[in-house]
Tab-separated table of C-alpha atoms in Angstrom:
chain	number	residue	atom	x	y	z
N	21	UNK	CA	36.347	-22.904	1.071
N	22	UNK	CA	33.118	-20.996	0.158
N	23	UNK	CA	30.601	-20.003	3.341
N	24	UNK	CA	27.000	-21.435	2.262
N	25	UNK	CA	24.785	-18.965	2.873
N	26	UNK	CA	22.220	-19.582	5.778
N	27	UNK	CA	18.554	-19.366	4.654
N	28	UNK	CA	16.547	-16.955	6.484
N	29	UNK	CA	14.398	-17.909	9.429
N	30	UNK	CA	11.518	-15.596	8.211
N	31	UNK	CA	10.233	-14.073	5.520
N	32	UNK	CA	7.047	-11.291	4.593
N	33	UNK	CA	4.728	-10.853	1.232
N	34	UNK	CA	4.056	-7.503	1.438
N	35	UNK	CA	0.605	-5.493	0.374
N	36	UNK	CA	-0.130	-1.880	0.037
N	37	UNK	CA	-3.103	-0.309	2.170
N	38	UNK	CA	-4.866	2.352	1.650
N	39	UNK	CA	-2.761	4.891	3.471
N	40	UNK	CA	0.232	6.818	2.673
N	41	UNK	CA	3.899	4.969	4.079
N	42	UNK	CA	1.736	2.170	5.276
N	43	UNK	CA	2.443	-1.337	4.521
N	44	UNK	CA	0.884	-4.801	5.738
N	45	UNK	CA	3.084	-7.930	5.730
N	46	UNK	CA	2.113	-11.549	6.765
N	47	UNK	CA	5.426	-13.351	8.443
N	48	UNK	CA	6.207	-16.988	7.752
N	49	UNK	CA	8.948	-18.890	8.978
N	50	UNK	CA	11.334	-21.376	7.327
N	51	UNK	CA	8.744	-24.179	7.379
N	52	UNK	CA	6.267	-21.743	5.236
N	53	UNK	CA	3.947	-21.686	8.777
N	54	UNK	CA	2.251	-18.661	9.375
N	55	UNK	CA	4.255	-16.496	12.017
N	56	UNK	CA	2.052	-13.079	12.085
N	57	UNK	CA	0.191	-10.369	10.765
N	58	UNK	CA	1.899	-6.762	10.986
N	59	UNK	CA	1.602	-3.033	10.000
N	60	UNK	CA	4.558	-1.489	8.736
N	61	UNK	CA	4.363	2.369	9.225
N	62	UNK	CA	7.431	4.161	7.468
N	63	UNK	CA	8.280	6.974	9.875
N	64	UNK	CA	9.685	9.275	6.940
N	65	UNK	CA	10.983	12.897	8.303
N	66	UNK	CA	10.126	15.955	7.036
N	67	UNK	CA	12.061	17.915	5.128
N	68	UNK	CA	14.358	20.746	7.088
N	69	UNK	CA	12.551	23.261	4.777
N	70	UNK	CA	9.328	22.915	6.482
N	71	UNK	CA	10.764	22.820	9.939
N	72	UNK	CA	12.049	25.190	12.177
N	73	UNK	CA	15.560	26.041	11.504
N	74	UNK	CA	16.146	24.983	15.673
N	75	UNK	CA	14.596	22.007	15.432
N	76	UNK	CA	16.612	18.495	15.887
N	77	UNK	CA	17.250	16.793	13.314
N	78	UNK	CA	15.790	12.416	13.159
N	79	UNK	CA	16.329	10.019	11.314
N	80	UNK	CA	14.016	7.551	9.387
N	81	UNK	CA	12.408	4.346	11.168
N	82	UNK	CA	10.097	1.972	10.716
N	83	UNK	CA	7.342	1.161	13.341
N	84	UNK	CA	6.362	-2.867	13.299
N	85	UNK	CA	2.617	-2.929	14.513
N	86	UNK	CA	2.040	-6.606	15.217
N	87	UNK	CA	-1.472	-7.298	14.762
N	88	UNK	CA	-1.618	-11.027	15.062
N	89	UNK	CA	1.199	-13.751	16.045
N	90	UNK	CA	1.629	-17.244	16.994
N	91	UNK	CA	5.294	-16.420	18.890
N	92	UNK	CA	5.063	-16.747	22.702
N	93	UNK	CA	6.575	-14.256	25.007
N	94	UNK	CA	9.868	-16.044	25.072
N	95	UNK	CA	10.220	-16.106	21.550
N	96	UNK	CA	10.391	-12.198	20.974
N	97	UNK	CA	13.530	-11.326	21.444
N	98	UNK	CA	15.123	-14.273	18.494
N	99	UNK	CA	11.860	-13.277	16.646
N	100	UNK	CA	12.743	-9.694	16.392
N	101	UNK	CA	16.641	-10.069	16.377
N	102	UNK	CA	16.084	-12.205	12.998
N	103	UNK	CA	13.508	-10.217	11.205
N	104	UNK	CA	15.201	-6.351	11.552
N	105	UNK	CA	18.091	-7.306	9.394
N	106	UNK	CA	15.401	-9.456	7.323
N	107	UNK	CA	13.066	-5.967	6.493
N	108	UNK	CA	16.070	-3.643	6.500
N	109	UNK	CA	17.616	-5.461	4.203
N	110	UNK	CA	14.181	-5.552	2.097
N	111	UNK	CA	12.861	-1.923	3.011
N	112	UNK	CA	15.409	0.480	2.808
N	113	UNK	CA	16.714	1.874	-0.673
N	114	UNK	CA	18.696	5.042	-1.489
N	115	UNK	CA	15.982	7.480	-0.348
N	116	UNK	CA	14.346	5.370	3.069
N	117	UNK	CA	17.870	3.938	5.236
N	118	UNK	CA	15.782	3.555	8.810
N	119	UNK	CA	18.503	4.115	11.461
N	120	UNK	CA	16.035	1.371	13.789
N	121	UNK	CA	12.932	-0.348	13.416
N	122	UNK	CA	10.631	-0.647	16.982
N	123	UNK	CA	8.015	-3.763	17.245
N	124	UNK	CA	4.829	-3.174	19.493
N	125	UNK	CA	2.911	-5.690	20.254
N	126	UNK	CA	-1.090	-6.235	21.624
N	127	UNK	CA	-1.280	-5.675	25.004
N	128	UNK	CA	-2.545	-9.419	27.141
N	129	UNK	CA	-6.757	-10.275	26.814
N	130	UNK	CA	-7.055	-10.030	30.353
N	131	UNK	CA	-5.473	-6.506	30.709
N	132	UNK	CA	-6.713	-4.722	27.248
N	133	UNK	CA	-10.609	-4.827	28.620
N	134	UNK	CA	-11.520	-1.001	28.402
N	135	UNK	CA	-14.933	-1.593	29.335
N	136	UNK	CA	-16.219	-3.285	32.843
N	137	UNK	CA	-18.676	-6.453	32.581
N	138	UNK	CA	-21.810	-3.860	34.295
N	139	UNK	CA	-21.122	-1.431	31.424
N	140	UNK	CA	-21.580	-4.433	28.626
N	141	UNK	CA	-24.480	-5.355	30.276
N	142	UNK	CA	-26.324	-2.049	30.236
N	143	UNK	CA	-25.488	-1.571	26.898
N	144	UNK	CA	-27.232	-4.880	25.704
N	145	UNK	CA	-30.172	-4.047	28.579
N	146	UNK	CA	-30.658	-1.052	26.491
């Protein structure tokens, strides 16, 4: 008997940017609904001829900047367990094999503020 092959839960349409090993993806799931907005940033090593001969030796990885999402806290984990195999399996190629790929996400609203409500209101006083 033949295994039918599960769709995947995800999928990304990739675009270029304007900087070197930088990519930006927009996530949907199965249902075609809009999942998130990321940055890919292809952490690429250098070559061992323009490092010093002691230093260690890493491996290729991909950073996952997530810029926008719909996903709640508790949906993380399954979000990012299905979509590493999903962009390893569409990122790497003979030359780029990441040995990992690491999500960061936007800190909370309430505890990104960098500025205090007196300093906002100076600046539009002034």
């Amino acid at each position: 008997m033949q295994e039918e092959k599960q769709p995947d839960l995800y999928r990304i349409d990739l675009m270029r940017t304007l900087w070197e090993n930088t990519f930006r993806g927009t996530i949907f799931n199965y249902k075609e609904r809009y999942v998130a907005t990321v940055r890919l940033i292809f952490s690429i090593p250098l070559d061992r001829s323009e490092v010093p001969a002691n230093a260690p030796e890493v491996n290729p990885a991909i950073i996952v900047l997530v810029e926008d999402t719909t996903l709640s806290p508790i949906e993380i984990v399954d979000f990012e367990q299905a979509m590493t195999p999903i962009l390893a399996k569409r990122l790497a190629n003979k030359y780029f094999q990441p040995d990992r790929i690491m999500y960061f996400y936007p800190s909370p609203v309430d505890g990104a503020e960098t500025k205090s409500k007196t300093d906002e209101e100076t600046i539009k006083a002034n």
